[in-house]
Coordinates of N, CA and C in Angstrom, one line a residue:
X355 N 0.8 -1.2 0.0 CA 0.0 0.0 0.0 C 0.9 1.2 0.0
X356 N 0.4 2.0 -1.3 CA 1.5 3.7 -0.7 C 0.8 4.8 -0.2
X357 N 1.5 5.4 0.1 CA 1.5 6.1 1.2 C -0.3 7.1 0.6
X358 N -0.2 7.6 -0.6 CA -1.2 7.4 -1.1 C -2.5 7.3 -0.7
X359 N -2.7 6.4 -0.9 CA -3.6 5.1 -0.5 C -4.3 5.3 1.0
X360 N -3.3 5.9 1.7 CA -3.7 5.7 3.3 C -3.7 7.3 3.7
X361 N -5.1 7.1 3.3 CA -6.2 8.5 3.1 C -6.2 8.5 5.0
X362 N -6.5 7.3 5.8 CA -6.9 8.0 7.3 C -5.1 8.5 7.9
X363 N -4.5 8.9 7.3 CA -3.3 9.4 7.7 C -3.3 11.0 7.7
X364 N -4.0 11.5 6.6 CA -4.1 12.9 6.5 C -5.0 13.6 6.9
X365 N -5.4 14.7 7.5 CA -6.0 15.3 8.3 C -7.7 15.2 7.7
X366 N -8.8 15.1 8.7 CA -10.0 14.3 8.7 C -10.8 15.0 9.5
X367 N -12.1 15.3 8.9 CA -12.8 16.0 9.4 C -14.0 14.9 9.3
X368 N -14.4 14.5 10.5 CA -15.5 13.3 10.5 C -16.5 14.0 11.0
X369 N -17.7 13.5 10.4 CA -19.3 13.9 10.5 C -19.6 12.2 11.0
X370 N -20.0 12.1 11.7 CA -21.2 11.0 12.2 C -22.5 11.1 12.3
X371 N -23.7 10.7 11.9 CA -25.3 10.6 11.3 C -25.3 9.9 12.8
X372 N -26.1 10.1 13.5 CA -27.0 9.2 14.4 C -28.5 9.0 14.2
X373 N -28.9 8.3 13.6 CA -29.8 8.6 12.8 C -31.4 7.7 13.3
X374 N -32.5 8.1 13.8 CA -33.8 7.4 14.0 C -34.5 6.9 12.6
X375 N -34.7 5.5 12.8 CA -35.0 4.6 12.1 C -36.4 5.7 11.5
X376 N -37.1 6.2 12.3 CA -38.4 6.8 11.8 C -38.0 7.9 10.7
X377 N -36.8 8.3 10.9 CA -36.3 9.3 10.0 C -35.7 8.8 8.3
X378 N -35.7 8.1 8.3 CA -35.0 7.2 7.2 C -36.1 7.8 5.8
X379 N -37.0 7.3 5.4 CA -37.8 7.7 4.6 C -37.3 9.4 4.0
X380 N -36.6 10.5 4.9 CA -36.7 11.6 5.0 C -34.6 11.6 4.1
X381 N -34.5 10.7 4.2 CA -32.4 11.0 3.9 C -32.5 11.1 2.6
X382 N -32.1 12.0 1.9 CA -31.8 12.7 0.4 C -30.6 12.3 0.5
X383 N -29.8 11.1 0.2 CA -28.3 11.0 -0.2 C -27.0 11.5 -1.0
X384 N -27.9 12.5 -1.8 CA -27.5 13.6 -2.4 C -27.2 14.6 -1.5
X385 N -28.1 15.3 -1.1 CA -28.3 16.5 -0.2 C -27.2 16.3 0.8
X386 N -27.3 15.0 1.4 CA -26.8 14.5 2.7 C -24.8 14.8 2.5
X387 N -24.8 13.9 1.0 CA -23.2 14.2 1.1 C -22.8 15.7 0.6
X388 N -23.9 16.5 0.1 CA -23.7 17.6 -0.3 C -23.5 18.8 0.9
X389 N -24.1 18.6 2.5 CA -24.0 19.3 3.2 C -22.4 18.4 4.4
X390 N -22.4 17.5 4.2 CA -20.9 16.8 4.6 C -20.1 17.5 4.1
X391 N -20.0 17.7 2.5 CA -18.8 18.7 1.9 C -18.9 20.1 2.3
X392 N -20.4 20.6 2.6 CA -20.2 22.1 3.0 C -19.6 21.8 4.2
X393 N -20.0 21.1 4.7 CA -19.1 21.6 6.7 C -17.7 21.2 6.3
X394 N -17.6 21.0 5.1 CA -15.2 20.5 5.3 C -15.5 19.2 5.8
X395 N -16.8 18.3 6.0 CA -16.2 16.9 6.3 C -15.5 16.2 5.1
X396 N -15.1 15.5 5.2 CA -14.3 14.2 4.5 C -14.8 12.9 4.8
X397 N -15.4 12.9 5.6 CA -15.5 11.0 5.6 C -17.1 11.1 6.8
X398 N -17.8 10.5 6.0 CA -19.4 10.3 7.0 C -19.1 9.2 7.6
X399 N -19.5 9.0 8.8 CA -19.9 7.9 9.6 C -21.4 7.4 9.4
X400 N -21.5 6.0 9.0 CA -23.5 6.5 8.7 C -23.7 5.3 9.3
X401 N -24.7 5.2 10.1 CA -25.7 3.6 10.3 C -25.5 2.8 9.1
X402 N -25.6 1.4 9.1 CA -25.3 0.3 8.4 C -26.1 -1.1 9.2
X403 N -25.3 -1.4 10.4 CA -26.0 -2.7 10.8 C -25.7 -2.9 12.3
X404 N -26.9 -4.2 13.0 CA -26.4 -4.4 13.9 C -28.2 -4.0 14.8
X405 N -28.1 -3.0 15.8 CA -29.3 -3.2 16.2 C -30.6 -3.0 15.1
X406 N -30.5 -2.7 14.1 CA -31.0 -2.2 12.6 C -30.3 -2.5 11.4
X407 N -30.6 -2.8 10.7 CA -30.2 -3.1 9.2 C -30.8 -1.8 8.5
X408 N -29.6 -1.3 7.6 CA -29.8 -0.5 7.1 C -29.7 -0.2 5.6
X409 N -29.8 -1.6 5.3 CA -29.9 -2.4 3.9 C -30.6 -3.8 3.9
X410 N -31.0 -4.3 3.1 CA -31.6 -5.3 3.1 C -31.2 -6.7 3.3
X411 N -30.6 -6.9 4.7 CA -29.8 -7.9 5.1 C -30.7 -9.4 4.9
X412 N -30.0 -10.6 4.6 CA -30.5 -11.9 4.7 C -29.7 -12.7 5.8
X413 N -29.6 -11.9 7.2 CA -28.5 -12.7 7.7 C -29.7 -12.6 8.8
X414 N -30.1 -14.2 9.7 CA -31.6 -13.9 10.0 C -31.2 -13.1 11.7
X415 N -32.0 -12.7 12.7 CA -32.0 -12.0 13.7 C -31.4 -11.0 13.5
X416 N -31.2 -10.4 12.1 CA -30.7 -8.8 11.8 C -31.9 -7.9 11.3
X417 N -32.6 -7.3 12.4 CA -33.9 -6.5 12.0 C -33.3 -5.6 11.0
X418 N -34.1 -5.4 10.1 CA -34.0 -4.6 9.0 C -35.2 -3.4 9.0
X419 N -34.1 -2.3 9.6 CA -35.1 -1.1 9.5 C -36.5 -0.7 9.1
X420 N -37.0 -0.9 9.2 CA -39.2 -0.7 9.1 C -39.4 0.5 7.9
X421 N -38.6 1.3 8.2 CA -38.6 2.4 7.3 C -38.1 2.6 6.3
X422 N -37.2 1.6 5.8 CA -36.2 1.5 4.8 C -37.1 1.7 3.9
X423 N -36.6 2.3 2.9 CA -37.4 2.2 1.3 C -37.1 0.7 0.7
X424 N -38.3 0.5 0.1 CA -38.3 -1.0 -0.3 C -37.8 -0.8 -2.1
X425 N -38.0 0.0 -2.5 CA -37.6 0.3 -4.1 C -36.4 0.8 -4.4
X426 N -35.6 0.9 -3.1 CA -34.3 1.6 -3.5 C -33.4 1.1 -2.3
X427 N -31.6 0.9 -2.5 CA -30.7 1.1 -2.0 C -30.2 2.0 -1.5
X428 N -30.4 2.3 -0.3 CA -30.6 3.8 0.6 C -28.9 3.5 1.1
X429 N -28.5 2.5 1.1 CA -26.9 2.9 1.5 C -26.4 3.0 0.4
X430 N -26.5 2.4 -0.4 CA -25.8 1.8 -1.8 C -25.7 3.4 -2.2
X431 N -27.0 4.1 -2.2 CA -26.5 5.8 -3.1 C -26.2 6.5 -2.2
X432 N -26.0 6.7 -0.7 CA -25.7 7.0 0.1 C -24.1 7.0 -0.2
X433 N -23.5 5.5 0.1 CA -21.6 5.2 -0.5 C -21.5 6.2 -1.8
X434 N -22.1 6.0 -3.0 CA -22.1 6.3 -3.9 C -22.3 8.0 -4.0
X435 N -23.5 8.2 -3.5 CA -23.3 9.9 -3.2 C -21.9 10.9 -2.5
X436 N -21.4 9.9 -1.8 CA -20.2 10.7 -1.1 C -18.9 10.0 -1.8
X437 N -18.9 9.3 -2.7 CA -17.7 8.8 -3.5 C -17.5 10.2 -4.8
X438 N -18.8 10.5 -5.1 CA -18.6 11.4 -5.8 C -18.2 13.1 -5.3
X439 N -17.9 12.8 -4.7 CA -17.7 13.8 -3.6 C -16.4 13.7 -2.8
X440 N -15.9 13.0 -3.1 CA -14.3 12.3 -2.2 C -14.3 12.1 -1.0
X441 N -15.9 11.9 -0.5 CA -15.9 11.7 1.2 C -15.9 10.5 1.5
X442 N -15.1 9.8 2.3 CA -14.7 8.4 3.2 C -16.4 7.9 3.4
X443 N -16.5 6.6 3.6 CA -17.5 6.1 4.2 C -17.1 5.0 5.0
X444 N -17.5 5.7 6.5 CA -17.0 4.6 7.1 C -18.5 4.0 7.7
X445 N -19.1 2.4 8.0 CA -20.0 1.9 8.4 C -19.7 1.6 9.7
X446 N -20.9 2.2 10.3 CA -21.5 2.1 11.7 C -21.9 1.2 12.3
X447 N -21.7 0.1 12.8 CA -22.8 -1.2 13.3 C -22.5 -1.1 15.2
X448 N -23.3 -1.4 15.6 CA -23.6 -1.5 17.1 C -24.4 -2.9 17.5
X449 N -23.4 -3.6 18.2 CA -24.1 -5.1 18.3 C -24.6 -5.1 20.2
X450 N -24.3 -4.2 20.6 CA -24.5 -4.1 21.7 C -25.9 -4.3 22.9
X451 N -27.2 -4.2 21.4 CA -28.4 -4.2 21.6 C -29.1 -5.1 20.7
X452 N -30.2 -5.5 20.7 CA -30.9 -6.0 19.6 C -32.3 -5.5 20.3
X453 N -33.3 -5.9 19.2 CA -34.9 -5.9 19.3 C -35.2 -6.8 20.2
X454 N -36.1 -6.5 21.5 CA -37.0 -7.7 22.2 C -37.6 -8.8 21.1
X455 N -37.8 -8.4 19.9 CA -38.3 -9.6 19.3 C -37.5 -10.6 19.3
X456 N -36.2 -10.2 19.3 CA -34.8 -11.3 19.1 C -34.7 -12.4 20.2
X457 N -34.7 -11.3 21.4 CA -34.6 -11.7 23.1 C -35.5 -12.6 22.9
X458 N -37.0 -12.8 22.6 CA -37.8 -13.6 22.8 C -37.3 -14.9 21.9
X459 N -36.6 -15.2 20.8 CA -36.5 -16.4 20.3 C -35.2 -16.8 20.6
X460 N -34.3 -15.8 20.8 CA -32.8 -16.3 21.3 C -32.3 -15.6 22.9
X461 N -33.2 -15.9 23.9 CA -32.5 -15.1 24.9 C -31.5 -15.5 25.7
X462 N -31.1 -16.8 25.2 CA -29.4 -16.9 25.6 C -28.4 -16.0 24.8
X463 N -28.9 -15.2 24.3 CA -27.5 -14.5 23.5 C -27.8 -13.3 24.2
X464 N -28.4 -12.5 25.2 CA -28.9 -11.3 25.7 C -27.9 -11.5 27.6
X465 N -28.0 -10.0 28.2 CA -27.3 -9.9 29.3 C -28.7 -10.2 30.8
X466 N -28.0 -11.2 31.8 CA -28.6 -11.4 32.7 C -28.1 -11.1 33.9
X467 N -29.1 -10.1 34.3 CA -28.7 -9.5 36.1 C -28.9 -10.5 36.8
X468 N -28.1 -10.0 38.0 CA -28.4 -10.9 39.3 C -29.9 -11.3 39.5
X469 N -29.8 -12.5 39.6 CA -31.7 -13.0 39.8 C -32.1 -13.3 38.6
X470 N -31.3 -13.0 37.0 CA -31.5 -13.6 35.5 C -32.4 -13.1 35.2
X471 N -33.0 -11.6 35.3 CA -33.6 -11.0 34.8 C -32.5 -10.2 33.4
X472 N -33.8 -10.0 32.4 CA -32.5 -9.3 31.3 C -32.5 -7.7 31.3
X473 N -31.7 -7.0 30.4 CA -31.7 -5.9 30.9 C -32.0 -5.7 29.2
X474 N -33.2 -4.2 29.9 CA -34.1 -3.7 28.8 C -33.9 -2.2 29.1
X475 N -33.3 -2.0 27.5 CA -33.5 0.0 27.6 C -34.9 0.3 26.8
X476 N -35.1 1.3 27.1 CA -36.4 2.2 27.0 C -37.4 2.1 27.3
X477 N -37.7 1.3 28.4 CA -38.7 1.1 29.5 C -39.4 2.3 29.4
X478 N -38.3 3.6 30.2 CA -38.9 4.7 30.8 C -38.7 5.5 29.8
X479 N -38.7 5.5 28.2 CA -38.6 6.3 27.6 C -40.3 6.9 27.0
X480 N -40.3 8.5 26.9 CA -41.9 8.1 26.8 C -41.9 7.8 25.1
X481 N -43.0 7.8 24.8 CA -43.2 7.5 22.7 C -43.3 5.9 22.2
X482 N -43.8 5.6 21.4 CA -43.6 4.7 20.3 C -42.6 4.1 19.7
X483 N -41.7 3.7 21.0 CA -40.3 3.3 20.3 C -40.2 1.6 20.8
X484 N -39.3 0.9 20.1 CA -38.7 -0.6 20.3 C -38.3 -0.2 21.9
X485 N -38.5 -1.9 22.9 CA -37.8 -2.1 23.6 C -36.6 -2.7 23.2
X486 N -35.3 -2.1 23.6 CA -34.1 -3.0 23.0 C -33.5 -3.7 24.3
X487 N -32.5 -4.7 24.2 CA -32.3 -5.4 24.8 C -30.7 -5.4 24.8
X488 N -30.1 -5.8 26.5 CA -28.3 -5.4 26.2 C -27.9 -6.7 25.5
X489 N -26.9 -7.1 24.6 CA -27.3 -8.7 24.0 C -25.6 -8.9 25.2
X490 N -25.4 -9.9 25.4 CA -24.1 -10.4 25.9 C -23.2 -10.4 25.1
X491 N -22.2 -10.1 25.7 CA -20.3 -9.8 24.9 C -20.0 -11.2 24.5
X492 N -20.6 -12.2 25.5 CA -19.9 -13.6 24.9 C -20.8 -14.5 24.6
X493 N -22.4 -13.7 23.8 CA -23.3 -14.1 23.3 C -23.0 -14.4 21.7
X494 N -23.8 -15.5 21.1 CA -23.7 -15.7 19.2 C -24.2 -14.0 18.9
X495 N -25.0 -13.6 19.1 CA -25.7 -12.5 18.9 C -24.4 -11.6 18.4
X496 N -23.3 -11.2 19.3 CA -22.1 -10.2 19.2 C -20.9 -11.3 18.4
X497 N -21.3 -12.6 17.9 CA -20.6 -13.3 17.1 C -20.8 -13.9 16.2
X498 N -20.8 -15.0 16.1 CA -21.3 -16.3 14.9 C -22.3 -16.1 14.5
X499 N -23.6 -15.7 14.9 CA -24.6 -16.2 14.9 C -25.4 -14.9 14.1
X500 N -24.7 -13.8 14.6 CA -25.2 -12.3 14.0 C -24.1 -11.7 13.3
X501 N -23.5 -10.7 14.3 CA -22.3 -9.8 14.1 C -21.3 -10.0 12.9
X502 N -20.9 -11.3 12.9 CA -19.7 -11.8 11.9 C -20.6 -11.9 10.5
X503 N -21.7 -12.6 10.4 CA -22.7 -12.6 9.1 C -22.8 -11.6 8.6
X504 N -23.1 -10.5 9.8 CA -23.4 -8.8 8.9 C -22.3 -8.5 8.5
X505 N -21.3 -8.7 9.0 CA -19.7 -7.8 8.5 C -19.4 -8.7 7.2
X506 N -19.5 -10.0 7.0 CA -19.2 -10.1 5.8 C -20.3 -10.0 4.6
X507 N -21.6 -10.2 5.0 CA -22.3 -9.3 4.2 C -22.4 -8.2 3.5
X508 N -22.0 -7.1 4.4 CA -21.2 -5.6 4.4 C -20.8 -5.8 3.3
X509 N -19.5 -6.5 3.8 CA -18.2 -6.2 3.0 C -17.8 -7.2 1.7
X510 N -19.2 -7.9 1.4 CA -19.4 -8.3 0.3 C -20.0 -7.3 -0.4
X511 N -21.3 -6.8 -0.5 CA -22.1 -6.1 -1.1 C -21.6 -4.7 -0.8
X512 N -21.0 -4.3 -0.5 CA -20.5 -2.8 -0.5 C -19.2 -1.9 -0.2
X513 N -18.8 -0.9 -1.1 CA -17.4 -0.7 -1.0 C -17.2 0.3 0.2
X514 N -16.9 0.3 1.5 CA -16.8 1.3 2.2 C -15.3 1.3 2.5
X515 N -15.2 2.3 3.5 CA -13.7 2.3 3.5 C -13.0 2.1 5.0
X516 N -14.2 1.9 5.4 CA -13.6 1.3 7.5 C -15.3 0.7 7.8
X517 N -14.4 0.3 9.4 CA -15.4 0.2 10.2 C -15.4 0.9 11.8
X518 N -16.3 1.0 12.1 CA -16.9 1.9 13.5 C -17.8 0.9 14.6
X519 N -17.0 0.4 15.1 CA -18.2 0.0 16.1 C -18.5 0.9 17.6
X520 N -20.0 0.9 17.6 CA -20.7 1.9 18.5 C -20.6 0.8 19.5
X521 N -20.2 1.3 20.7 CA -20.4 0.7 22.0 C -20.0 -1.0 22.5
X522 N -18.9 -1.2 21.8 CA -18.4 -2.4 21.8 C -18.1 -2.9 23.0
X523 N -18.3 -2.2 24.5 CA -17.8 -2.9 25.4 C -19.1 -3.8 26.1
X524 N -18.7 -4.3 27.3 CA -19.6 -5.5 28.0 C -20.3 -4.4 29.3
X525 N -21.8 -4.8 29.2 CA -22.1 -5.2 30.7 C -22.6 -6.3 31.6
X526 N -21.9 -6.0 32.8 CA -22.1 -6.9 33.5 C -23.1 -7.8 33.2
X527 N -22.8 -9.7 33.2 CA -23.7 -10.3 32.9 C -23.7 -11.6 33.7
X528 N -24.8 -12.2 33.9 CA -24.6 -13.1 34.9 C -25.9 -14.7 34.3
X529 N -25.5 -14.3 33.0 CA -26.5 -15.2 32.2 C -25.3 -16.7 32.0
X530 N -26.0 -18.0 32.1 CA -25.5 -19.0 32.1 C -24.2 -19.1 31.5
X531 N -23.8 -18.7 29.9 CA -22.7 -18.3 29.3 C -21.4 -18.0 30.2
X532 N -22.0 -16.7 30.7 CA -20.7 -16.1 31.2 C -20.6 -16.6 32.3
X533 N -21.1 -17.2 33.4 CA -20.8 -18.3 34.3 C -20.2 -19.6 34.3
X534 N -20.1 -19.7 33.1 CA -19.4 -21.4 32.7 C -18.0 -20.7 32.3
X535 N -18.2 -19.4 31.4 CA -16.6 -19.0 30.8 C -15.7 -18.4 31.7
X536 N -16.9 -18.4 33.0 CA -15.7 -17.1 34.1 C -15.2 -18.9 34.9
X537 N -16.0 -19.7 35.0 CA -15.3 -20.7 36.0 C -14.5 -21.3 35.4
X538 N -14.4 -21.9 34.1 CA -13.4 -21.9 33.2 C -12.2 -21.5 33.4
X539 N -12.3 -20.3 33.4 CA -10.8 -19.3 33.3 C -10.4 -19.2 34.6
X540 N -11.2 -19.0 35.5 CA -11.0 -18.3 37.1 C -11.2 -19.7 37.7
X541 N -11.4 -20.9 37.7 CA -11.9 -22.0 39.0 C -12.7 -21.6 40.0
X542 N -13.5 -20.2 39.7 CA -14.7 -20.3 40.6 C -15.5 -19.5 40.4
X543 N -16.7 -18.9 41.4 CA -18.2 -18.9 40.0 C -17.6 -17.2 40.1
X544 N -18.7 -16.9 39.5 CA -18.7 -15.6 38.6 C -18.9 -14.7 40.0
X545 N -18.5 -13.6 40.1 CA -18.9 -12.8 41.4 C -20.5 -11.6 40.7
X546 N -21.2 -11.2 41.6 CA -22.8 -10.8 41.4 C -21.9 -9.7 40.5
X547 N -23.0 -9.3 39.8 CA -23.0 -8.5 38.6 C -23.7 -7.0 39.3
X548 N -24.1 -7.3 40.5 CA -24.2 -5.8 41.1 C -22.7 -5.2 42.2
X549 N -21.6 -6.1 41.7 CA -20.4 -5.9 42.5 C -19.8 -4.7 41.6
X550 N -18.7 -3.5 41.8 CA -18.0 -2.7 40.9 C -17.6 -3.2 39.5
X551 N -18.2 -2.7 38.5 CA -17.8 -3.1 36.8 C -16.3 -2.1 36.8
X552 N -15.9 -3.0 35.9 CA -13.8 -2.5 35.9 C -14.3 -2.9 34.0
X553 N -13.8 -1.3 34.0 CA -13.7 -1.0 32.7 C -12.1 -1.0 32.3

């Protein structure tokens, strides 16, 4: 590779999209890389995969955005809109969560508190949103079974130029998994999961 080539060496002005699934129907991927270049960005960060599919994934327990346009490749001219434009695309995925619909057919891949209750965000959020679920670090869900399927899917069907993962670390979990892999490693059980987390 020359030197060239290794575009993340030179100075980089990154835009990241956080983007609500409800909003999707609304992204002009024209417009979108056209206001990236007005701010001086060089390289978007955009949603792709992971608690949402943001393309038409066939990799199964990968929900695929509700909002997605069904007639069109909303990433595909998205990459393509900011290629013409010399802006980087780097893909977003966050395995850190999934849909309760998931939890309910695979909830051995999801995080279990003391007492094996799972842990669910947006309980107390108010509105019309998904309950998501924290999936476990040493769940299929964050491996084989999900995560690894979407990245080579990606990275078959699309030219981007990195990857970004959103919130890659663990919480505490005390679901059967990680109690067999902590006595494994340690020869004794797993300490409560309401003890201090060491980041």
């Amino acid at each position: 590779m020359t030197a060239m080539n290794e575009w993340w060496k030179r100075p980089l002005r990154v835009i990241q999209t956080n983007l609500q699934v409800r909003d999707t129907d609304r992204i002009d991927p024209e417009r979108l890389a056209a206001q990236i270049g007005e701010m001086g960005g060089n390289v978007l960060v955009f949603n792709v995969g992971g608690i949402y599919a943001w393309y038409r994934s066939d990799v199964p327990f990968h929900h695929v955005n509700e909002y997605l346009p069904r007639d069109r490749d909303l990433l595909g001219e998205t990459i393509e809109a900011c290629r013409r434009r010399s802006i980087r695309f780097i893909a977003r995925f966050d395995f850190s969560k999934a849909k309760d619909e998931v939890y309910q057919k695979r909830p051995q891949w999801f995080v279990r508190r003391d007492g094996g209750e799972p842990e669910t965000i947006g309980v107390r959020r108010p509105g019309n949103w998904s309950l998501l679920m924290s999936t476990c670090i040493n769940g299929a869900y964050r491996g084989e079974a999900v995560a690894i399927p979407v990245l080579n899917e990606v990275l078959e069907r699309y030219d981007i130029d990195g990857v970004f993962f959103n919130n890659p670390g663990f919480r505490a979990c005390d679901c059967d998994g990680c109690r067999r892999k902590y006595a494994a490693l340690y020869g004794k059980p797993l300490p409560p999961s309401s003890a201090p987390e060491l980041y």
